[in-house]
Amino acid sequence: MKLNFSRSTKSHPAGAVELAARYGLRAVGENRVQEGVDKRAQTSAAIAWELIGHLQSNKARLAVRHFDRIQSVDSAKLLDVLDRIAAETGKTQAVLLQVNAGLDPAKSGVEPDEAPRLLDAALAHAHIRVDGLMTIAPLSEDPDVARRTFANLRAIRDRLAAATGARLAELSME
């Protein structure tokens, strides 16, 4: 498993991205498409840009054009849109599939039992590269809630990788 450390730039100026790159951070995450597009245009830092916020289909074109990876892919419909746009731009779009591993009704992502279908849909697209899975733990004062959520995501990843042969090297857990 590869560890990829990134930090959200939400509510931070573009200069924070330059500083992060200077101190060795290799990737930054952005919650909002337009905010990430604007910040990326203001910085020359050699750093990967990842969309970590929910993506609506109407913002997919901007996301494909400006983000190196989209971490919040949670539907087959969104995969179809991303694949079409990536094909039009001659790109293979890196993604993480979002799984609601904590079964929190307030969080996005497919339910764990739907994850195999979403992975199958993703693997069927020529212009999508699935790097792994992503989840957001339920808000709780109890750290065991997050631990159980993250352990569940890892178990889901292990089952999916064994069943499909997909590498799924990345796990993003917030």
C-alpha atoms as a PDB file:
ATOM      1  CA  MET A   1       0.000   0.000   0.000  1.00  0.00           C
ATOM      2  CA  LYS A   2       1.298   3.420  -0.967  1.00  0.00           C
ATOM      3  CA  LEU A   3       0.901   6.344   1.408  1.00  0.00           C
ATOM      4  CA  ASN A   4       0.062   9.616  -0.271  1.00  0.00           C
ATOM      5  CA  PHE A   5       0.011  12.602   2.012  1.00  0.00           C
ATOM      6  CA  SER A   6      -2.018  15.554   0.890  1.00  0.00           C
ATOM      7  CA  ARG A   7      -3.593  18.462   2.674  1.00  0.00           C
ATOM      8  CA  SER A   8      -6.746  20.348   1.836  1.00  0.00           C
ATOM      9  CA  THR A   9      -6.261  23.923   0.687  1.00  0.00           C
ATOM     10  CA  LYS A  10      -9.855  24.821   1.536  1.00  0.00           C
ATOM     11  CA  SER A  11     -10.014  28.426   2.774  1.00  0.00           C
ATOM     12  CA  HIS A  12      -6.242  28.873   2.303  1.00  0.00           C
ATOM     13  CA  PRO A  13      -4.712  31.195  -0.320  1.00  0.00           C
ATOM     14  CA  ALA A  14      -2.795  29.919  -3.342  1.00  0.00           C
ATOM     15  CA  GLY A  15       0.444  30.878  -1.590  1.00  0.00           C
ATOM     16  CA  ALA A  16      -0.163  28.055   0.868  1.00  0.00           C
ATOM     17  CA  VAL A  17       0.169  25.604  -2.036  1.00  0.00           C
ATOM     18  CA  GLU A  18       3.567  27.085  -2.947  1.00  0.00           C
ATOM     19  CA  LEU A  19       4.667  26.742   0.685  1.00  0.00           C
ATOM     20  CA  ALA A  20       3.414  23.157   0.902  1.00  0.00           C
ATOM     21  CA  ALA A  21       5.330  22.211  -2.245  1.00  0.00           C
ATOM     22  CA  ARG A  22       8.483  23.908  -0.972  1.00  0.00           C
ATOM     23  CA  TYR A  23       8.363  21.734   2.160  1.00  0.00           C
ATOM     24  CA  GLY A  24       7.893  18.483   0.285  1.00  0.00           C
ATOM     25  CA  LEU A  25       4.152  17.929   0.125  1.00  0.00           C
ATOM     26  CA  ARG A  26       3.449  16.212  -3.202  1.00  0.00           C
ATOM     27  CA  ALA A  27      -0.306  16.706  -3.439  1.00  0.00           C
ATOM     28  CA  VAL A  28      -2.990  19.091  -2.271  1.00  0.00           C
ATOM     29  CA  GLY A  29      -6.699  18.449  -2.031  1.00  0.00           C
ATOM     30  CA  GLU A  30      -9.440  20.884  -2.823  1.00  0.00           C
ATOM     31  CA  ASN A  31     -13.085  20.571  -1.804  1.00  0.00           C
ATOM     32  CA  ARG A  32     -14.580  22.807  -4.489  1.00  0.00           C
ATOM     33  CA  VAL A  33     -13.902  22.575  -8.208  1.00  0.00           C
ATOM     34  CA  GLN A  34     -13.873  26.297  -9.000  1.00  0.00           C
ATOM     35  CA  GLU A  35     -11.743  27.176  -5.979  1.00  0.00           C
ATOM     36  CA  GLY A  36      -9.174  24.582  -7.048  1.00  0.00           C
ATOM     37  CA  VAL A  37      -9.164  25.824 -10.642  1.00  0.00           C
ATOM     38  CA  ASP A  38      -8.575  29.402  -9.468  1.00  0.00           C
ATOM     39  CA  LYS A  39      -5.791  28.433  -7.055  1.00  0.00           C
ATOM     40  CA  ARG A  40      -4.054  26.226  -9.587  1.00  0.00           C
ATOM     41  CA  ALA A  41      -3.983  29.139 -12.030  1.00  0.00           C
ATOM     42  CA  GLN A  42      -2.308  31.301  -9.366  1.00  0.00           C
ATOM     43  CA  THR A  43       0.505  28.914  -8.515  1.00  0.00           C
ATOM     44  CA  SER A  44       3.444  27.436 -10.351  1.00  0.00           C
ATOM     45  CA  ALA A  45       4.111  24.736  -7.764  1.00  0.00           C
ATOM     46  CA  ALA A  46       4.906  21.299  -9.155  1.00  0.00           C
ATOM     47  CA  ILE A  47       2.289  19.521  -7.086  1.00  0.00           C
ATOM     48  CA  ALA A  48      -0.591  17.158  -7.808  1.00  0.00           C
ATOM     49  CA  TRP A  49      -4.125  18.539  -7.447  1.00  0.00           C
ATOM     50  CA  GLU A  50      -6.814  16.231  -6.082  1.00  0.00           C
ATOM     51  CA  LEU A  51     -10.515  16.922  -5.878  1.00  0.00           C
ATOM     52  CA  ILE A  52     -11.712  15.627  -2.526  1.00  0.00           C
ATOM     53  CA  GLY A  53     -15.149  17.225  -2.430  1.00  0.00           C
ATOM     54  CA  HIS A  54     -18.391  15.925  -3.873  1.00  0.00           C
ATOM     55  CA  LEU A  55     -18.477  16.274  -7.663  1.00  0.00           C
ATOM     56  CA  GLN A  56     -21.656  17.029  -9.563  1.00  0.00           C
ATOM     57  CA  SER A  57     -21.820  16.034 -13.229  1.00  0.00           C
ATOM     58  CA  ASN A  58     -22.165  19.651 -14.359  1.00  0.00           C
ATOM     59  CA  LYS A  59     -18.658  20.399 -12.964  1.00  0.00           C
ATOM     60  CA  ALA A  60     -17.048  17.246 -14.364  1.00  0.00           C
ATOM     61  CA  ARG A  61     -15.513  18.943 -17.412  1.00  0.00           C
ATOM     62  CA  LEU A  62     -13.663  21.457 -15.232  1.00  0.00           C
ATOM     63  CA  ALA A  63     -12.610  18.726 -12.830  1.00  0.00           C
ATOM     64  CA  VAL A  64     -11.140  16.515 -15.564  1.00  0.00           C
ATOM     65  CA  ARG A  65      -9.322  19.463 -17.088  1.00  0.00           C
ATOM     66  CA  HIS A  66      -7.793  20.764 -13.864  1.00  0.00           C
ATOM     67  CA  PHE A  67      -7.412  17.922 -11.354  1.00  0.00           C
ATOM     68  CA  ASP A  68      -4.880  15.119 -11.482  1.00  0.00           C
ATOM     69  CA  ARG A  69      -7.138  12.850  -9.475  1.00  0.00           C
ATOM     70  CA  ILE A  70     -10.762  12.915  -8.362  1.00  0.00           C
ATOM     71  CA  GLN A  71     -11.209  11.228  -4.979  1.00  0.00           C
ATOM     72  CA  SER A  72     -14.971  11.458  -4.676  1.00  0.00           C
ATOM     73  CA  VAL A  73     -16.404   9.263  -7.434  1.00  0.00           C
ATOM     74  CA  ASP A  74     -19.570   7.710  -6.057  1.00  0.00           C
ATOM     75  CA  SER A  75     -21.777   6.669  -8.978  1.00  0.00           C
ATOM     76  CA  ALA A  76     -21.731   4.841 -12.292  1.00  0.00           C
ATOM     77  CA  LYS A  77     -23.367   7.876 -13.906  1.00  0.00           C
ATOM     78  CA  LEU A  78     -20.478  10.093 -12.810  1.00  0.00           C
ATOM     79  CA  LEU A  79     -17.997   7.512 -14.109  1.00  0.00           C
ATOM     80  CA  ASP A  80     -19.726   7.607 -17.510  1.00  0.00           C
ATOM     81  CA  VAL A  81     -19.447  11.401 -17.646  1.00  0.00           C
ATOM     82  CA  LEU A  82     -15.819  11.442 -16.505  1.00  0.00           C
ATOM     83  CA  ASP A  83     -14.843   8.745 -19.000  1.00  0.00           C
ATOM     84  CA  ARG A  84     -16.480  10.598 -21.906  1.00  0.00           C
ATOM     85  CA  ILE A  85     -14.806  13.891 -21.007  1.00  0.00           C
ATOM     86  CA  ALA A  86     -11.425  12.243 -20.399  1.00  0.00           C
ATOM     87  CA  ALA A  87     -11.682  10.575 -23.836  1.00  0.00           C
ATOM     88  CA  GLU A  88     -12.482  13.928 -25.459  1.00  0.00           C
ATOM     89  CA  THR A  89      -9.417  15.507 -23.840  1.00  0.00           C
ATOM     90  CA  GLY A  90      -7.086  12.561 -24.526  1.00  0.00           C
ATOM     91  CA  LYS A  91      -6.581  11.875 -20.838  1.00  0.00           C
ATOM     92  CA  THR A  92      -6.886   8.915 -18.518  1.00  0.00           C
ATOM     93  CA  GLN A  93      -8.527  10.276 -15.371  1.00  0.00           C
ATOM     94  CA  ALA A  94      -7.236   8.916 -12.073  1.00  0.00           C
ATOM     95  CA  VAL A  95      -9.975   8.380  -9.496  1.00  0.00           C
ATOM     96  CA  LEU A  96     -10.679   7.003  -6.065  1.00  0.00           C
ATOM     97  CA  LEU A  97     -14.081   5.424  -5.539  1.00  0.00           C
ATOM     98  CA  GLN A  98     -15.895   6.840  -2.522  1.00  0.00           C
ATOM     99  CA  VAL A  99     -17.361   4.222  -0.194  1.00  0.00           C
ATOM    100  CA  ASN A 100     -19.494   5.127   2.809  1.00  0.00           C
ATOM    101  CA  ALA A 101     -17.576   2.632   4.944  1.00  0.00           C
ATOM    102  CA  GLY A 102     -18.970   4.091   8.172  1.00  0.00           C
ATOM    103  CA  LEU A 103     -22.589   3.798   6.977  1.00  0.00           C
ATOM    104  CA  ASP A 104     -23.160   7.440   7.909  1.00  0.00           C
ATOM    105  CA  PRO A 105     -26.347   8.806   6.281  1.00  0.00           C
ATOM    106  CA  ALA A 106     -24.732  12.275   6.293  1.00  0.00           C
ATOM    107  CA  LYS A 107     -21.807  11.140   4.104  1.00  0.00           C
ATOM    108  CA  SER A 108     -21.554  10.571   0.358  1.00  0.00           C
ATOM    109  CA  GLY A 109     -20.302   7.377  -1.209  1.00  0.00           C
ATOM    110  CA  VAL A 110     -21.723   4.031  -2.177  1.00  0.00           C
ATOM    111  CA  GLU A 111     -22.778   1.606   0.514  1.00  0.00           C
ATOM    112  CA  PRO A 112     -20.171  -1.130   1.065  1.00  0.00           C
ATOM    113  CA  ASP A 113     -22.327  -3.790  -0.635  1.00  0.00           C
ATOM    114  CA  GLU A 114     -22.557  -1.565  -3.755  1.00  0.00           C
ATOM    115  CA  ALA A 115     -18.778  -1.105  -4.013  1.00  0.00           C
ATOM    116  CA  PRO A 116     -18.220  -4.182  -6.244  1.00  0.00           C
ATOM    117  CA  ARG A 117     -20.701  -2.861  -8.842  1.00  0.00           C
ATOM    118  CA  LEU A 118     -19.106   0.585  -8.804  1.00  0.00           C
ATOM    119  CA  LEU A 119     -15.633  -0.901  -9.225  1.00  0.00           C
ATOM    120  CA  ASP A 120     -16.829  -3.099 -12.102  1.00  0.00           C
ATOM    121  CA  ALA A 121     -18.339  -0.018 -13.775  1.00  0.00           C
ATOM    122  CA  ALA A 122     -15.101   1.916 -13.317  1.00  0.00           C
ATOM    123  CA  LEU A 123     -12.915  -0.885 -14.645  1.00  0.00           C
ATOM    124  CA  ALA A 124     -15.063  -1.062 -17.790  1.00  0.00           C
ATOM    125  CA  HIS A 125     -14.090   2.497 -18.799  1.00  0.00           C
ATOM    126  CA  ALA A 126     -11.055   2.967 -21.026  1.00  0.00           C
ATOM    127  CA  HIS A 127     -10.251   6.486 -19.812  1.00  0.00           C
ATOM    128  CA  ILE A 128     -10.617   5.898 -16.072  1.00  0.00           C
ATOM    129  CA  ARG A 129      -7.810   4.598 -13.838  1.00  0.00           C
ATOM    130  CA  VAL A 130      -8.938   3.433 -10.410  1.00  0.00           C
ATOM    131  CA  ASP A 131      -6.149   4.071  -7.914  1.00  0.00           C
ATOM    132  CA  GLY A 132      -8.109   2.929  -4.866  1.00  0.00           C
ATOM    133  CA  LEU A 133     -10.878   3.844  -2.458  1.00  0.00           C
ATOM    134  CA  MET A 134     -11.830   6.805  -0.307  1.00  0.00           C
ATOM    135  CA  THR A 135     -14.046   7.260   2.750  1.00  0.00           C
ATOM    136  CA  ILE A 136     -14.940   9.914   5.294  1.00  0.00           C
ATOM    137  CA  ALA A 137     -15.554   8.667   8.821  1.00  0.00           C
ATOM    138  CA  PRO A 138     -18.665   9.722  10.719  1.00  0.00           C
ATOM    139  CA  LEU A 139     -18.151  12.694  13.029  1.00  0.00           C
ATOM    140  CA  SER A 140     -17.657  11.378  16.531  1.00  0.00           C
ATOM    141  CA  GLU A 141     -15.769  12.177  19.718  1.00  0.00           C
ATOM    142  CA  ASP A 142     -14.927   8.459  19.912  1.00  0.00           C
ATOM    143  CA  PRO A 143     -11.752   7.691  17.913  1.00  0.00           C
ATOM    144  CA  ASP A 144     -12.843   4.053  17.622  1.00  0.00           C
ATOM    145  CA  VAL A 145     -15.594   5.137  15.211  1.00  0.00           C
ATOM    146  CA  ALA A 146     -12.960   6.350  12.750  1.00  0.00           C
ATOM    147  CA  ARG A 147     -10.776   3.290  13.379  1.00  0.00           C
ATOM    148  CA  ARG A 148     -13.670   0.933  12.590  1.00  0.00           C
ATOM    149  CA  THR A 149     -14.585   2.932   9.480  1.00  0.00           C
ATOM    150  CA  PHE A 150     -11.011   2.878   8.194  1.00  0.00           C
ATOM    151  CA  ALA A 151     -10.575  -0.820   8.971  1.00  0.00           C
ATOM    152  CA  ASN A 152     -13.813  -1.499   7.115  1.00  0.00           C
ATOM    153  CA  LEU A 153     -12.575   0.411   4.051  1.00  0.00           C
ATOM    154  CA  ARG A 154      -9.343  -1.562   4.059  1.00  0.00           C
ATOM    155  CA  ALA A 155     -11.280  -4.848   4.303  1.00  0.00           C
ATOM    156  CA  ILE A 156     -13.527  -3.748   1.428  1.00  0.00           C
ATOM    157  CA  ARG A 157     -10.450  -2.868  -0.623  1.00  0.00           C
ATOM    158  CA  ASP A 158      -8.840  -6.226   0.127  1.00  0.00           C
ATOM    159  CA  ARG A 159     -11.993  -8.133  -0.925  1.00  0.00           C
ATOM    160  CA  LEU A 160     -12.381  -6.085  -4.118  1.00  0.00           C
ATOM    161  CA  ALA A 161      -8.729  -6.472  -5.069  1.00  0.00           C
ATOM    162  CA  ALA A 162      -8.878 -10.241  -4.518  1.00  0.00           C
ATOM    163  CA  ALA A 163     -12.102 -10.593  -6.500  1.00  0.00           C
ATOM    164  CA  THR A 164     -11.089  -8.435  -9.472  1.00  0.00           C
ATOM    165  CA  GLY A 165      -7.307  -8.408  -9.548  1.00  0.00           C
ATOM    166  CA  ALA A 166      -7.415  -4.596  -9.457  1.00  0.00           C
ATOM    167  CA  ARG A 167      -4.430  -3.155  -7.597  1.00  0.00           C
ATOM    168  CA  LEU A 168      -6.321  -0.495  -5.551  1.00  0.00           C
ATOM    169  CA  ALA A 169      -3.080   0.680  -3.954  1.00  0.00           C
ATOM    170  CA  GLU A 170      -4.431   3.915  -2.467  1.00  0.00           C
ATOM    171  CA  LEU A 171      -6.745   4.405   0.491  1.00  0.00           C
ATOM    172  CA  SER A 172      -7.820   7.943   1.359  1.00  0.00           C
ATOM    173  CA  MET A 173      -9.387   8.210   4.797  1.00  0.00           C
ATOM    174  CA  GLU A 174     -10.547  11.379   6.450  1.00  0.00           C
END
